[in-house]
Amino acid sequence: MLQKGAPIPDAKGRLGVLLVGMGAVTTTFIAGVEAIRRGLAKPIGSLTQMGTVRLGKRTDGRSPLIKDFVPLAQLDDLVFGAWDIFEENCYEAAMSAGVLEKELLVQLKPQLSKVKPMPAAFDQEYVKRLNGPHVKKGKTKMDLAEQLMDEIAEFKKKNRLSRMVMVWCASTEIFIKPQPVHKTLAAFEKAMRENHKAIAPSMIYAYAALKSGVGFANGAPNLTVDIPALIELAEKQNLPICGKDFKTGQTMMKTIIAPGLKARLLGLHGWYSTNILGNRDGEVLDDPGSFKTKEESKLSVLEYILQPQVYPDLYSDFSHLVRINYYPPRGDNKEGWDNIDIFGWLGYPMQIKIDFLCRDSILAAPIVLDLALFMDLAQRAGMRGIQEWLSFYFKSPMCAPKLYPEHDLFIQLMKLKNTLRHLRGEEMITHLGLEYYD
């Protein structure tokens, strides 16, 4: 049990942020941080940079910025490292991704050009639609993990880092179900030495990170650290883990709207969602195996929020369909359409239509920043294993075995802020408010 108000070491020294994949999300994140450092932009969308936390009564007027309330690393102390299947440096990769304006990237070229990816631990068997030349070679998956561990150690030494975190920003892998080799750390390590097909590249990165004393956050719907073996390793190493799948466009809207429907006890006949996007993520998800992994992540949201077993008259038989279509002209500017068939008083039908023209990497970049800073905070606070308080950032959040995940965005935010209050010895906010009327 995490002790309330226990001392947390200050964020002294430099924090290494290790990123798997240097595509649209990673380059948008790194370029964004560099732009914010230089006063060229503001950290819109980042809870750690712009969010506040209320302390005490409403009448107390205490709402400090989160970054002033808990000891987070400063943006100037972040050092970026990455792996990718292509050799392009961060500037070149950002220009290829086409998310940010070229004028901005040119201003940041000296800084971005210094971030050069290390060869990736990659196997096209797990991401069918991608292939690249900048990859590691090894006889076994354990060999690849050991190469990653050597690189992590070298990166820390070369950049004189105090601490590190790792965030998976690479593509969605094929759907993998939990298997016996995932049950214990011993079985997992044996399977790595035997090149078992149930050990995906993302698991190799997670294993290497945890063995190196580095917390791991999973931004894709891959199984990755959501297995007993790597949870065991995280707890053994006293390290935090969290995931999975960054909550950005369409699913973010679902976690905002579905709680409102449930709060007003409005029924649901069906929710049809379709997406078009043309970036590397869209290309990867054009493969049925990778789409299956993403579909599982997206479909679970409504079931958990609406609780049909608790409200059978409202939600027992609703249809929920999700489609993703690769459409190259759209690039990173994803469009999500939702048709929601609801019913109200006396069963009368109504509809909600949503057309969300979003920018996937623009929504994901502040999530990467917040996760890096909060994971570093968790490491210094001695918070090990699954970090459910970070569910706010994920489509399919990890949680303790036999516990259902919380998907309601507003409950997730309350859980996150109450965790911060607990860390600093402040009282939880219940919103009861009876004391104002005594």
PDB file of N, CA, C and O in Angstrom, residues 23-29 44-45 97-100 169-172 219-221 245-253 275-285 294 298 324-325 330-336 356-368 393 395:
ATOM      1  N   GLY A  23       7.757   7.474 -35.778  1.00  0.00           N
ATOM      2  CA  GLY A  23       6.829   7.903 -36.804  1.00  0.00           C
ATOM      3  C   GLY A  23       6.144   9.199 -36.422  1.00  0.00           C
ATOM      4  O   GLY A  23       6.721  10.061 -35.750  1.00  0.00           O
ATOM      5  N   ALA A  24       4.889   9.323 -36.814  1.00  0.00           N
ATOM      6  CA  ALA A  24       4.157  10.573 -36.636  1.00  0.00           C
ATOM      7  C   ALA A  24       4.002  10.968 -35.166  1.00  0.00           C
ATOM      8  O   ALA A  24       4.195  12.138 -34.804  1.00  0.00           O
ATOM      9  N   VAL A  25       3.662  10.021 -34.298  1.00  0.00           N
ATOM     10  CA  VAL A  25       3.434  10.357 -32.889  1.00  0.00           C
ATOM     11  C   VAL A  25       4.726  10.803 -32.212  1.00  0.00           C
ATOM     12  O   VAL A  25       4.784  11.854 -31.571  1.00  0.00           O
ATOM     13  N   THR A  26       5.774  10.012 -32.352  1.00  0.00           N
ATOM     14  CA  THR A  26       7.051  10.332 -31.698  1.00  0.00           C
ATOM     15  C   THR A  26       7.620  11.657 -32.189  1.00  0.00           C
ATOM     16  O   THR A  26       8.056  12.494 -31.388  1.00  0.00           O
ATOM     17  N   THR A  27       7.638  11.854 -33.512  1.00  0.00           N
ATOM     18  CA  THR A  27       8.224  13.092 -34.030  1.00  0.00           C
ATOM     19  C   THR A  27       7.387  14.310 -33.647  1.00  0.00           C
ATOM     20  O   THR A  27       7.938  15.377 -33.372  1.00  0.00           O
ATOM     21  N   THR A  28       6.070  14.154 -33.604  1.00  0.00           N
ATOM     22  CA  THR A  28       5.206  15.268 -33.184  1.00  0.00           C
ATOM     23  C   THR A  28       5.437  15.588 -31.717  1.00  0.00           C
ATOM     24  O   THR A  28       5.463  16.768 -31.318  1.00  0.00           O
ATOM     25  N   PHE A  29       5.623  14.556 -30.909  1.00  0.00           N
ATOM     26  CA  PHE A  29       5.921  14.751 -29.488  1.00  0.00           C
ATOM     27  C   PHE A  29       7.255  15.460 -29.281  1.00  0.00           C
ATOM     28  O   PHE A  29       7.333  16.480 -28.582  1.00  0.00           O
ATOM     29  N   ILE A  44      -0.659  22.693 -25.227  1.00  0.00           N
ATOM     30  CA  ILE A  44      -2.100  22.438 -25.219  1.00  0.00           C
ATOM     31  C   ILE A  44      -2.364  20.937 -25.163  1.00  0.00           C
ATOM     32  O   ILE A  44      -1.770  20.155 -25.899  1.00  0.00           O
ATOM     33  N   GLY A  45      -3.270  20.538 -24.283  1.00  0.00           N
ATOM     34  CA  GLY A  45      -3.635  19.131 -24.167  1.00  0.00           C
ATOM     35  C   GLY A  45      -2.855  18.363 -23.121  1.00  0.00           C
ATOM     36  O   GLY A  45      -3.150  17.195 -22.863  1.00  0.00           O
ATOM     37  N   ALA A  97       6.414  12.543 -42.080  1.00  0.00           N
ATOM     38  CA  ALA A  97       5.108  12.317 -41.455  1.00  0.00           C
ATOM     39  C   ALA A  97       4.092  13.370 -41.887  1.00  0.00           C
ATOM     40  O   ALA A  97       2.896  13.082 -42.010  1.00  0.00           O
ATOM     41  N   GLY A  98       4.541  14.592 -42.085  1.00  0.00           N
ATOM     42  CA  GLY A  98       3.667  15.642 -42.593  1.00  0.00           C
ATOM     43  C   GLY A  98       2.624  16.141 -41.616  1.00  0.00           C
ATOM     44  O   GLY A  98       1.606  16.707 -42.036  1.00  0.00           O
ATOM     45  N   VAL A  99       2.861  15.953 -40.319  1.00  0.00           N
ATOM     46  CA  VAL A  99       1.897  16.422 -39.323  1.00  0.00           C
ATOM     47  C   VAL A  99       2.076  17.911 -39.042  1.00  0.00           C
ATOM     48  O   VAL A  99       1.118  18.691 -39.036  1.00  0.00           O
ATOM     49  N   LEU A 100       3.306  18.324 -38.807  1.00  0.00           N
ATOM     50  CA  LEU A 100       3.609  19.701 -38.420  1.00  0.00           C
ATOM     51  C   LEU A 100       4.055  20.522 -39.630  1.00  0.00           C
ATOM     52  O   LEU A 100       4.600  19.981 -40.599  1.00  0.00           O
ATOM     53  N   CYS A 169       5.522   3.823 -28.915  1.00  0.00           N
ATOM     54  CA  CYS A 169       4.787   4.672 -29.862  1.00  0.00           C
ATOM     55  C   CYS A 169       4.809   4.049 -31.256  1.00  0.00           C
ATOM     56  O   CYS A 169       4.570   4.749 -32.254  1.00  0.00           O
ATOM     57  N   ALA A 170       5.114   2.771 -31.333  1.00  0.00           N
ATOM     58  CA  ALA A 170       5.212   2.090 -32.619  1.00  0.00           C
ATOM     59  C   ALA A 170       3.856   1.506 -33.014  1.00  0.00           C
ATOM     60  O   ALA A 170       2.841   1.729 -32.358  1.00  0.00           O
ATOM     61  N   SER A 171       3.859   0.729 -34.072  1.00  0.00           N
ATOM     62  CA  SER A 171       2.620   0.276 -34.695  1.00  0.00           C
ATOM     63  C   SER A 171       1.921  -0.827 -33.904  1.00  0.00           C
ATOM     64  O   SER A 171       2.501  -1.475 -33.022  1.00  0.00           O
ATOM     65  N   THR A 172       0.658  -1.036 -34.269  1.00  0.00           N
ATOM     66  CA  THR A 172      -0.157  -2.087 -33.675  1.00  0.00           C
ATOM     67  C   THR A 172       0.264  -3.445 -34.215  1.00  0.00           C
ATOM     68  O   THR A 172       0.320  -3.654 -35.437  1.00  0.00           O
ATOM     69  N   GLY A 219       1.625   2.415 -25.620  1.00  0.00           N
ATOM     70  CA  GLY A 219       0.685   3.269 -26.320  1.00  0.00           C
ATOM     71  C   GLY A 219      -0.083   2.596 -27.445  1.00  0.00           C
ATOM     72  O   GLY A 219      -0.829   3.258 -28.167  1.00  0.00           O
ATOM     73  N   ALA A 220       0.061   1.296 -27.622  1.00  0.00           N
ATOM     74  CA  ALA A 220      -0.672   0.551 -28.659  1.00  0.00           C
ATOM     75  C   ALA A 220      -1.535  -0.517 -27.978  1.00  0.00           C
ATOM     76  O   ALA A 220      -1.347  -0.819 -26.797  1.00  0.00           O
ATOM     77  N   PRO A 221      -2.482  -1.110 -28.723  1.00  0.00           N
ATOM     78  CA  PRO A 221      -3.361  -2.124 -28.101  1.00  0.00           C
ATOM     79  C   PRO A 221      -2.722  -3.500 -27.970  1.00  0.00           C
ATOM     80  O   PRO A 221      -3.395  -4.459 -27.596  1.00  0.00           O
ATOM     81  N   ASP A 245      -2.892   1.413 -25.418  1.00  0.00           N
ATOM     82  CA  ASP A 245      -3.495   2.112 -26.548  1.00  0.00           C
ATOM     83  C   ASP A 245      -3.895   3.547 -26.202  1.00  0.00           C
ATOM     84  O   ASP A 245      -4.897   3.780 -25.518  1.00  0.00           O
ATOM     85  N   PHE A 246      -3.129   4.507 -26.691  1.00  0.00           N
ATOM     86  CA  PHE A 246      -3.424   5.917 -26.420  1.00  0.00           C
ATOM     87  C   PHE A 246      -4.884   6.244 -26.760  1.00  0.00           C
ATOM     88  O   PHE A 246      -5.371   5.900 -27.833  1.00  0.00           O
ATOM     89  N   LYS A 247      -5.540   6.938 -25.853  1.00  0.00           N
ATOM     90  CA  LYS A 247      -6.942   7.326 -26.066  1.00  0.00           C
ATOM     91  C   LYS A 247      -6.961   8.684 -26.759  1.00  0.00           C
ATOM     92  O   LYS A 247      -6.784   9.714 -26.118  1.00  0.00           O
ATOM     93  N   THR A 248      -7.184   8.673 -28.078  1.00  0.00           N
ATOM     94  CA  THR A 248      -7.105   9.914 -28.833  1.00  0.00           C
ATOM     95  C   THR A 248      -8.470  10.296 -29.409  1.00  0.00           C
ATOM     96  O   THR A 248      -9.306  10.846 -28.717  1.00  0.00           O
ATOM     97  N   GLY A 249      -8.747   9.954 -30.655  1.00  0.00           N
ATOM     98  CA  GLY A 249      -9.909  10.498 -31.346  1.00  0.00           C
ATOM     99  C   GLY A 249     -11.251   9.931 -30.991  1.00  0.00           C
ATOM    100  O   GLY A 249     -11.922  10.360 -30.054  1.00  0.00           O
ATOM    101  N   GLN A 250     -11.681   8.925 -31.745  1.00  0.00           N
ATOM    102  CA  GLN A 250     -13.043   8.424 -31.611  1.00  0.00           C
ATOM    103  C   GLN A 250     -13.333   7.821 -30.240  1.00  0.00           C
ATOM    104  O   GLN A 250     -14.396   8.054 -29.663  1.00  0.00           O
ATOM    105  N   THR A 251     -12.390   7.071 -29.711  1.00  0.00           N
ATOM    106  CA  THR A 251     -12.614   6.462 -28.396  1.00  0.00           C
ATOM    107  C   THR A 251     -12.662   7.511 -27.302  1.00  0.00           C
ATOM    108  O   THR A 251     -13.423   7.382 -26.333  1.00  0.00           O
ATOM    109  N   MET A 252     -11.873   8.571 -27.419  1.00  0.00           N
ATOM    110  CA  MET A 252     -11.963   9.661 -26.464  1.00  0.00           C
ATOM    111  C   MET A 252     -13.389  10.226 -26.441  1.00  0.00           C
ATOM    112  O   MET A 252     -13.964  10.466 -25.369  1.00  0.00           O
ATOM    113  N   MET A 253     -13.982  10.410 -27.621  1.00  0.00           N
ATOM    114  CA  MET A 253     -15.347  10.920 -27.688  1.00  0.00           C
ATOM    115  C   MET A 253     -16.337   9.946 -27.042  1.00  0.00           C
ATOM    116  O   MET A 253     -17.283  10.363 -26.366  1.00  0.00           O
ATOM    117  N   ASN A 275     -13.775   5.029 -39.299  1.00  0.00           N
ATOM    118  CA  ASN A 275     -12.648   5.960 -39.354  1.00  0.00           C
ATOM    119  C   ASN A 275     -11.998   5.894 -40.717  1.00  0.00           C
ATOM    120  O   ASN A 275     -11.928   4.826 -41.332  1.00  0.00           O
ATOM    121  N   ILE A 276     -11.483   7.037 -41.188  1.00  0.00           N
ATOM    122  CA  ILE A 276     -10.572   7.026 -42.317  1.00  0.00           C
ATOM    123  C   ILE A 276      -9.298   7.747 -41.890  1.00  0.00           C
ATOM    124  O   ILE A 276      -9.350   8.803 -41.254  1.00  0.00           O
ATOM    125  N   LEU A 277      -8.165   7.156 -42.189  1.00  0.00           N
ATOM    126  CA  LEU A 277      -6.878   7.782 -41.910  1.00  0.00           C
ATOM    127  C   LEU A 277      -5.851   7.234 -42.882  1.00  0.00           C
ATOM    128  O   LEU A 277      -5.990   6.131 -43.400  1.00  0.00           O
ATOM    129  N   GLY A 278      -4.807   8.043 -43.125  1.00  0.00           N
ATOM    130  CA  GLY A 278      -3.869   7.653 -44.163  1.00  0.00           C
ATOM    131  C   GLY A 278      -2.419   7.608 -43.747  1.00  0.00           C
ATOM    132  O   GLY A 278      -1.534   7.497 -44.587  1.00  0.00           O
ATOM    133  N   ASN A 279      -2.157   7.672 -42.445  1.00  0.00           N
ATOM    134  CA  ASN A 279      -0.757   7.637 -42.007  1.00  0.00           C
ATOM    135  C   ASN A 279      -0.275   6.194 -41.889  1.00  0.00           C
ATOM    136  O   ASN A 279      -0.954   5.252 -42.289  1.00  0.00           O
ATOM    137  N   ARG A 280       0.908   6.020 -41.288  1.00  0.00           N
ATOM    138  CA  ARG A 280       1.464   4.676 -41.159  1.00  0.00           C
ATOM    139  C   ARG A 280       0.556   3.786 -40.316  1.00  0.00           C
ATOM    140  O   ARG A 280       0.417   2.591 -40.574  1.00  0.00           O
ATOM    141  N   ASP A 281      -0.106   4.381 -39.344  1.00  0.00           N
ATOM    142  CA  ASP A 281      -1.030   3.635 -38.495  1.00  0.00           C
ATOM    143  C   ASP A 281      -2.181   3.075 -39.333  1.00  0.00           C
ATOM    144  O   ASP A 281      -2.593   1.930 -39.172  1.00  0.00           O
ATOM    145  N   GLY A 282      -2.699   3.901 -40.239  1.00  0.00           N
ATOM    146  CA  GLY A 282      -3.780   3.439 -41.109  1.00  0.00           C
ATOM    147  C   GLY A 282      -3.340   2.304 -42.005  1.00  0.00           C
ATOM    148  O   GLY A 282      -4.084   1.336 -42.237  1.00  0.00           O
ATOM    149  N   GLU A 283      -2.115   2.392 -42.516  1.00  0.00           N
ATOM    150  CA  GLU A 283      -1.580   1.338 -43.376  1.00  0.00           C
ATOM    151  C   GLU A 283      -1.436   0.033 -42.606  1.00  0.00           C
ATOM    152  O   GLU A 283      -1.787  -1.047 -43.105  1.00  0.00           O
ATOM    153  N   VAL A 284      -0.927   0.127 -41.384  1.00  0.00           N
ATOM    154  CA  VAL A 284      -0.756  -1.069 -40.552  1.00  0.00           C
ATOM    155  C   VAL A 284      -2.104  -1.708 -40.243  1.00  0.00           C
ATOM    156  O   VAL A 284      -2.273  -2.933 -40.314  1.00  0.00           O
ATOM    157  N   LEU A 285      -3.102  -0.867 -39.915  1.00  0.00           N
ATOM    158  CA  LEU A 285      -4.415  -1.387 -39.527  1.00  0.00           C
ATOM    159  C   LEU A 285      -5.214  -1.911 -40.721  1.00  0.00           C
ATOM    160  O   LEU A 285      -6.286  -2.490 -40.540  1.00  0.00           O
ATOM    161  N   LYS A 294      -6.651  -3.809 -32.604  1.00  0.00           N
ATOM    162  CA  LYS A 294      -7.254  -2.493 -32.386  1.00  0.00           C
ATOM    163  C   LYS A 294      -8.743  -2.604 -32.104  1.00  0.00           C
ATOM    164  O   LYS A 294      -9.285  -1.905 -31.237  1.00  0.00           O
ATOM    165  N   LYS A 298     -11.055  -1.092 -28.986  1.00  0.00           N
ATOM    166  CA  LYS A 298     -12.099  -0.086 -29.172  1.00  0.00           C
ATOM    167  C   LYS A 298     -13.477  -0.600 -28.745  1.00  0.00           C
ATOM    168  O   LYS A 298     -14.305   0.159 -28.247  1.00  0.00           O
ATOM    169  N   ILE A 324     -12.303   0.677 -39.594  1.00  0.00           N
ATOM    170  CA  ILE A 324     -11.164   1.555 -39.864  1.00  0.00           C
ATOM    171  C   ILE A 324     -10.761   1.359 -41.312  1.00  0.00           C
ATOM    172  O   ILE A 324     -10.533   0.224 -41.753  1.00  0.00           O
ATOM    173  N   ASN A 325     -10.699   2.447 -42.049  1.00  0.00           N
ATOM    174  CA  ASN A 325     -10.379   2.370 -43.472  1.00  0.00           C
ATOM    175  C   ASN A 325      -9.126   3.174 -43.782  1.00  0.00           C
ATOM    176  O   ASN A 325      -9.026   4.350 -43.402  1.00  0.00           O
ATOM    177  N   ARG A 330      -5.756  11.248 -46.741  1.00  0.00           N
ATOM    178  CA  ARG A 330      -6.090  11.917 -45.486  1.00  0.00           C
ATOM    179  C   ARG A 330      -4.868  12.125 -44.592  1.00  0.00           C
ATOM    180  O   ARG A 330      -4.855  12.988 -43.719  1.00  0.00           O
ATOM    181  N   GLY A 331      -3.816  11.327 -44.789  1.00  0.00           N
ATOM    182  CA  GLY A 331      -2.615  11.495 -43.976  1.00  0.00           C
ATOM    183  C   GLY A 331      -2.923  11.288 -42.496  1.00  0.00           C
ATOM    184  O   GLY A 331      -3.659  10.378 -42.115  1.00  0.00           O
ATOM    185  N   ASP A 332      -2.336  12.150 -41.656  1.00  0.00           N
ATOM    186  CA  ASP A 332      -2.516  12.030 -40.203  1.00  0.00           C
ATOM    187  C   ASP A 332      -3.823  12.655 -39.725  1.00  0.00           C
ATOM    188  O   ASP A 332      -4.179  12.542 -38.568  1.00  0.00           O
ATOM    189  N   ASN A 333      -4.532  13.338 -40.642  1.00  0.00           N
ATOM    190  CA  ASN A 333      -5.779  14.009 -40.258  1.00  0.00           C
ATOM    191  C   ASN A 333      -6.932  13.013 -40.322  1.00  0.00           C
ATOM    192  O   ASN A 333      -7.676  12.940 -41.298  1.00  0.00           O
ATOM    193  N   LYS A 334      -7.066  12.264 -39.247  1.00  0.00           N
ATOM    194  CA  LYS A 334      -8.073  11.209 -39.179  1.00  0.00           C
ATOM    195  C   LYS A 334      -9.476  11.813 -39.092  1.00  0.00           C
ATOM    196  O   LYS A 334      -9.673  12.865 -38.498  1.00  0.00           O
ATOM    197  N   GLU A 335     -10.437  11.103 -39.686  1.00  0.00           N
ATOM    198  CA  GLU A 335     -11.833  11.510 -39.544  1.00  0.00           C
ATOM    199  C   GLU A 335     -12.622  10.343 -38.976  1.00  0.00           C
ATOM    200  O   GLU A 335     -12.553   9.223 -39.481  1.00  0.00           O
ATOM    201  N   GLY A 336     -13.360  10.609 -37.908  1.00  0.00           N
ATOM    202  CA  GLY A 336     -14.175   9.577 -37.286  1.00  0.00           C
ATOM    203  C   GLY A 336     -15.644   9.943 -37.340  1.00  0.00           C
ATOM    204  O   GLY A 336     -16.029  11.033 -36.921  1.00  0.00           O
ATOM    205  N   PHE A 356     -15.897  13.815 -36.280  1.00  0.00           N
ATOM    206  CA  PHE A 356     -14.728  14.361 -35.591  1.00  0.00           C
ATOM    207  C   PHE A 356     -13.549  14.374 -36.554  1.00  0.00           C
ATOM    208  O   PHE A 356     -12.972  13.342 -36.859  1.00  0.00           O
ATOM    209  N   LEU A 357     -13.227  15.558 -37.056  1.00  0.00           N
ATOM    210  CA  LEU A 357     -12.059  15.709 -37.926  1.00  0.00           C
ATOM    211  C   LEU A 357     -10.874  16.063 -37.041  1.00  0.00           C
ATOM    212  O   LEU A 357     -10.634  17.231 -36.735  1.00  0.00           O
ATOM    213  N   CYS A 358     -10.180  15.034 -36.630  1.00  0.00           N
ATOM    214  CA  CYS A 358      -9.109  15.237 -35.645  1.00  0.00           C
ATOM    215  C   CYS A 358      -7.739  15.002 -36.274  1.00  0.00           C
ATOM    216  O   CYS A 358      -7.629  14.551 -37.407  1.00  0.00           O
ATOM    217  N   ARG A 359      -6.724  15.322 -35.518  1.00  0.00           N
ATOM    218  CA  ARG A 359      -5.340  15.078 -35.931  1.00  0.00           C
ATOM    219  C   ARG A 359      -4.762  14.095 -34.906  1.00  0.00           C
ATOM    220  O   ARG A 359      -4.500  14.462 -33.772  1.00  0.00           O
ATOM    221  N   ASP A 360      -4.582  12.882 -35.340  1.00  0.00           N
ATOM    222  CA  ASP A 360      -4.266  11.788 -34.423  1.00  0.00           C
ATOM    223  C   ASP A 360      -3.015  12.063 -33.593  1.00  0.00           C
ATOM    224  O   ASP A 360      -3.026  11.906 -32.368  1.00  0.00           O
ATOM    225  N   SER A 361      -1.940  12.468 -34.248  1.00  0.00           N
ATOM    226  CA  SER A 361      -0.683  12.664 -33.532  1.00  0.00           C
ATOM    227  C   SER A 361      -0.711  13.922 -32.661  1.00  0.00           C
ATOM    228  O   SER A 361      -0.018  13.989 -31.642  1.00  0.00           O
ATOM    229  N   ILE A 362      -1.498  14.927 -33.047  1.00  0.00           N
ATOM    230  CA  ILE A 362      -1.653  16.125 -32.225  1.00  0.00           C
ATOM    231  C   ILE A 362      -2.341  15.773 -30.907  1.00  0.00           C
ATOM    232  O   ILE A 362      -2.018  16.325 -29.848  1.00  0.00           O
ATOM    233  N   LEU A 363      -3.272  14.825 -30.948  1.00  0.00           N
ATOM    234  CA  LEU A 363      -3.939  14.376 -29.727  1.00  0.00           C
ATOM    235  C   LEU A 363      -3.062  13.431 -28.914  1.00  0.00           C
ATOM    236  O   LEU A 363      -3.146  13.399 -27.687  1.00  0.00           O
ATOM    237  N   ALA A 364      -2.203  12.673 -29.604  1.00  0.00           N
ATOM    238  CA  ALA A 364      -1.368  11.682 -28.905  1.00  0.00           C
ATOM    239  C   ALA A 364      -0.132  12.297 -28.256  1.00  0.00           C
ATOM    240  O   ALA A 364       0.308  11.830 -27.200  1.00  0.00           O
ATOM    241  N   ALA A 365       0.439  13.339 -28.872  1.00  0.00           N
ATOM    242  CA  ALA A 365       1.705  13.897 -28.375  1.00  0.00           C
ATOM    243  C   ALA A 365       1.658  14.327 -26.910  1.00  0.00           C
ATOM    244  O   ALA A 365       2.558  13.981 -26.138  1.00  0.00           O
ATOM    245  N   PRO A 366       0.627  15.078 -26.461  1.00  0.00           N
ATOM    246  CA  PRO A 366       0.602  15.446 -25.039  1.00  0.00           C
ATOM    247  C   PRO A 366       0.405  14.250 -24.118  1.00  0.00           C
ATOM    248  O   PRO A 366       0.819  14.291 -22.956  1.00  0.00           O
ATOM    249  N   ILE A 367      -0.220  13.181 -24.630  1.00  0.00           N
ATOM    250  CA  ILE A 367      -0.351  11.958 -23.834  1.00  0.00           C
ATOM    251  C   ILE A 367       1.033  11.362 -23.572  1.00  0.00           C
ATOM    252  O   ILE A 367       1.336  10.933 -22.450  1.00  0.00           O
ATOM    253  N   VAL A 368       1.869  11.333 -24.604  1.00  0.00           N
ATOM    254  CA  VAL A 368       3.225  10.799 -24.441  1.00  0.00           C
ATOM    255  C   VAL A 368       3.992  11.611 -23.402  1.00  0.00           C
ATOM    256  O   VAL A 368       4.668  11.058 -22.528  1.00  0.00           O
ATOM    257  N   TYR A 393      -5.404   7.908 -19.876  1.00  0.00           N
ATOM    258  CA  TYR A 393      -4.718   8.082 -21.154  1.00  0.00           C
ATOM    259  C   TYR A 393      -4.911   6.924 -22.124  1.00  0.00           C
ATOM    260  O   TYR A 393      -4.381   6.968 -23.238  1.00  0.00           O
ATOM    261  N   LYS A 395      -7.153   3.618 -24.146  1.00  0.00           N
ATOM    262  CA  LYS A 395      -8.408   3.038 -24.633  1.00  0.00           C
ATOM    263  C   LYS A 395      -8.777   1.767 -23.872  1.00  0.00           C
ATOM    264  O   LYS A 395      -9.939   1.466 -23.644  1.00  0.00           O
TER     265      LYS A 395
END
